Amino acid sequence: MTAQAAKSLNTQTKVLEATIECLCEYGLKGTTLARISRSAGLSWGAVQHHFPNKESVISAAIKKEFNSMKKRLSKVCLDNNSMSNRISEYIDALWDTYKRPSFKAILELRLSTRPGDEYHKIISELTNDFVRFMHDIWHKNIKQTEDQNKNILMLLELIHSTLRGLSILHSHGSDTKKINETIIMLKKVSQLFFSVL
């Protein structure tokens, strides 16, 4: 990599990280190119050289966050434990992702958009891709029969929906003890659900 390419990559990384910070702090409407520039410690021109408008920088930042989430979670390997432990570890791995500040930015974007909005399509596609990715990790590590598949998909939807809901509470400073108790109950319910299939 040339020095110029390295400098360009470093600038883009700063901009994308600043975009996530701004989304978390100011929300979608309050995230402007000027704020992103200040947060990144760069000039307006430096940001616009890489990202011509707000839509392009936010789209790139969200894509980068989803890719980072997938990269972290691709290392999850649950094969060597009991079924109960594998389900517990799967939920822990997801929660570790959903409680991160960067996921707050993704939630902000998801909750701020409606069908037809400029960001709605991209956030929906990335979310669906992420859920498919996590389903693949489940299927790779937790074997089930063909007859169990439909019920397993319902269980996975329950797990994802619960953790996404808890991530909203977490981002608003809700009682950590209550959140942790809910996650323990989610694990028990999931383990019981799987055991009776």
XYZ file of N, CA and C in Angstrom, residues 66-139:
222
model
N -21.763 -3.211 10.186
C -22.310 -4.553 10.000
C -21.198 -5.544 9.651
N -20.260 -5.126 8.818
C -19.141 -6.008 8.462
C -18.274 -6.320 9.684
N -18.070 -5.320 10.552
C -17.299 -5.540 11.779
C -18.021 -6.511 12.707
N -19.340 -6.368 12.806
C -20.133 -7.281 13.627
C -20.003 -8.705 13.111
N -20.111 -8.865 11.810
C -20.015 -10.205 11.222
C -18.618 -10.795 11.414
N -17.608 -9.959 11.292
C -16.231 -10.438 11.458
C -16.008 -10.952 12.879
N -16.492 -10.183 13.883
C -16.351 -10.622 15.270
C -17.098 -11.930 15.509
N -18.316 -11.999 15.006
C -19.164 -13.155 15.282
C -18.786 -14.384 14.472
N -18.057 -14.196 13.378
C -17.645 -15.347 12.566
C -16.672 -16.234 13.338
N -16.095 -15.692 14.408
C -15.143 -16.464 15.216
C -15.846 -17.328 16.260
N -17.159 -17.167 16.378
C -17.899 -17.946 17.359
C -17.915 -19.412 16.940
N -17.444 -20.257 17.809
C -17.464 -21.697 17.555
C -18.048 -22.383 18.783
N -19.143 -23.082 18.577
C -19.880 -23.640 19.702
C -19.843 -25.169 19.737
N -19.079 -25.767 18.869
C -19.143 -27.216 18.645
C -18.816 -28.092 19.849
N -17.931 -27.659 20.714
C -17.380 -28.570 21.708
C -18.105 -28.579 23.045
N -19.270 -28.005 23.109
C -19.993 -27.929 24.372
C -21.327 -28.660 24.307
N -21.972 -28.768 25.463
C -23.318 -29.341 25.504
C -24.273 -28.418 24.761
N -25.432 -28.935 24.387
C -26.428 -28.122 23.687
C -26.817 -26.908 24.521
N -27.000 -27.106 25.814
C -27.364 -26.007 26.703
C -26.310 -24.907 26.676
N -25.033 -25.295 26.733
C -23.950 -24.311 26.702
C -23.842 -23.626 25.344
N -24.089 -24.374 24.277
C -24.003 -23.767 22.942
C -25.070 -22.688 22.754
N -26.276 -22.981 23.221
C -27.352 -21.982 23.131
C -26.989 -20.752 23.961
N -26.459 -20.977 25.159
C -26.060 -19.874 26.027
C -24.958 -19.031 25.390
N -23.967 -19.679 24.802
C -22.857 -18.957 24.167
C -23.317 -18.187 22.922
N -24.248 -18.760 22.180
C -24.803 -18.076 21.006
C -25.474 -16.773 21.442
N -26.285 -16.856 22.495
C -26.980 -15.664 23.002
C -25.965 -14.649 23.541
N -24.940 -15.119 24.252
C -23.903 -14.210 24.768
C -23.173 -13.486 23.633
N -22.857 -14.221 22.575
C -22.152 -13.619 21.434
C -23.011 -12.546 20.775
N -24.304 -12.831 20.625
C -25.208 -11.838 20.044
C -25.331 -10.611 20.951
N -25.503 -10.857 22.241
C -25.677 -9.742 23.171
C -24.433 -8.859 23.202
N -23.259 -9.472 23.137
C -22.024 -8.701 23.109
C -22.008 -7.732 21.926
N -22.622 -8.131 20.826
C -22.719 -7.267 19.648
C -23.810 -6.223 19.818
N -24.989 -6.662 20.258
C -26.134 -5.752 20.343
C -25.977 -4.664 21.410
N -25.137 -4.889 22.425
C -24.998 -3.875 23.469
C -23.883 -2.860 23.179
N -23.154 -3.034 22.083
C -22.062 -2.110 21.744
C -22.617 -0.748 21.318
N -21.864 0.319 21.587
C -22.315 1.652 21.165
C -22.579 1.742 19.659
N -21.794 1.027 18.860
C -21.987 1.102 17.414
C -23.354 0.564 16.994
N -23.885 -0.406 17.756
C -25.208 -0.917 17.411
C -26.277 0.129 17.716
N -25.994 1.017 18.665
C -26.923 2.115 18.955
C -27.110 2.982 17.707
N -26.034 3.188 16.959
C -26.128 3.976 15.725
C -26.999 3.258 14.696
N -26.843 1.935 14.618
C -27.658 1.152 13.692
C -29.127 1.231 14.102
N -29.388 1.108 15.403
C -30.765 1.227 15.891
C -31.346 2.606 15.601
N -30.516 3.628 15.827
C -30.967 5.002 15.563
C -31.432 5.140 14.119
N -30.651 4.599 13.213
C -31.001 4.694 11.804
C -32.258 3.879 11.500
N -32.324 2.681 12.062
C -33.479 1.812 11.813
C -34.765 2.432 12.349
N -34.709 3.002 13.545
C -35.906 3.571 14.164
C -36.296 4.922 13.560
N -35.354 5.566 12.880
C -35.620 6.888 12.300
C -36.139 6.828 10.864
N -36.156 5.631 10.284
C -36.552 5.533 8.881
C -37.915 4.869 8.729
N -38.536 5.154 7.609
C -39.821 4.552 7.236
C -39.697 4.055 5.809
N -40.565 3.100 5.402
C -40.515 2.653 4.004
C -40.575 3.849 3.060
N -39.676 3.864 2.106
C -39.607 4.978 1.157
C -38.534 5.992 1.519
N -38.081 6.006 2.791
C -36.995 6.907 3.192
C -35.697 6.471 2.518
N -34.761 7.400 2.408
C -33.510 7.126 1.704
C -32.672 6.024 2.345
N -32.751 5.894 3.667
C -31.918 4.901 4.349
C -32.656 3.589 4.624
N -33.972 3.580 4.450
C -34.760 2.411 4.851
C -34.327 1.143 4.126
N -34.151 1.233 2.828
C -33.801 0.047 2.044
C -32.454 -0.516 2.477
N -31.460 0.346 2.619
C -30.119 -0.149 2.958
C -30.082 -0.751 4.354
N -30.731 -0.120 5.345
C -30.696 -0.649 6.703
C -31.475 -1.957 6.779
N -32.575 -2.062 6.035
C -33.352 -3.310 6.015
C -32.552 -4.441 5.389
N -31.883 -4.156 4.277
C -31.073 -5.182 3.608
C -29.923 -5.645 4.492
N -29.244 -4.702 5.143
C -28.116 -5.060 6.002
C -28.573 -5.837 7.238
N -29.702 -5.442 7.813
C -30.237 -6.158 8.968
C -30.615 -7.583 8.592
N -31.312 -7.733 7.464
C -31.710 -9.073 7.013
C -30.495 -9.938 6.711
N -29.472 -9.341 6.114
C -28.240 -10.076 5.826
C -27.566 -10.526 7.124
N -27.571 -9.658 8.135
C -26.954 -9.991 9.411
C -27.703 -11.141 10.094
N -29.025 -11.090 10.064
C -29.813 -12.170 10.684
C -29.562 -13.488 9.956
N -29.491 -13.450 8.619
C -29.170 -14.679 7.862
C -27.793 -15.208 8.254
N -26.860 -14.303 8.425
C -25.503 -14.672 8.828
C -25.512 -15.373 10.186
N -26.263 -14.824 11.138
C -26.340 -15.441 12.459
C -27.083 -16.771 12.414
N -28.074 -16.885 11.548
C -28.751 -18.176 11.368
C -27.758 -19.214 10.853
N -26.882 -18.799 9.952
C -25.865 -19.720 9.408
C -24.920 -20.198 10.513
N -24.535 -19.275 11.408
C -23.676 -19.668 12.523
C -24.398 -20.689 13.401
N -25.675 -20.448 13.660
C -26.469 -21.387 14.449
C -26.473 -22.761 13.775
N -26.840 -22.790 12.497
C -26.975 -24.068 11.791
C -25.640 -24.803 11.673
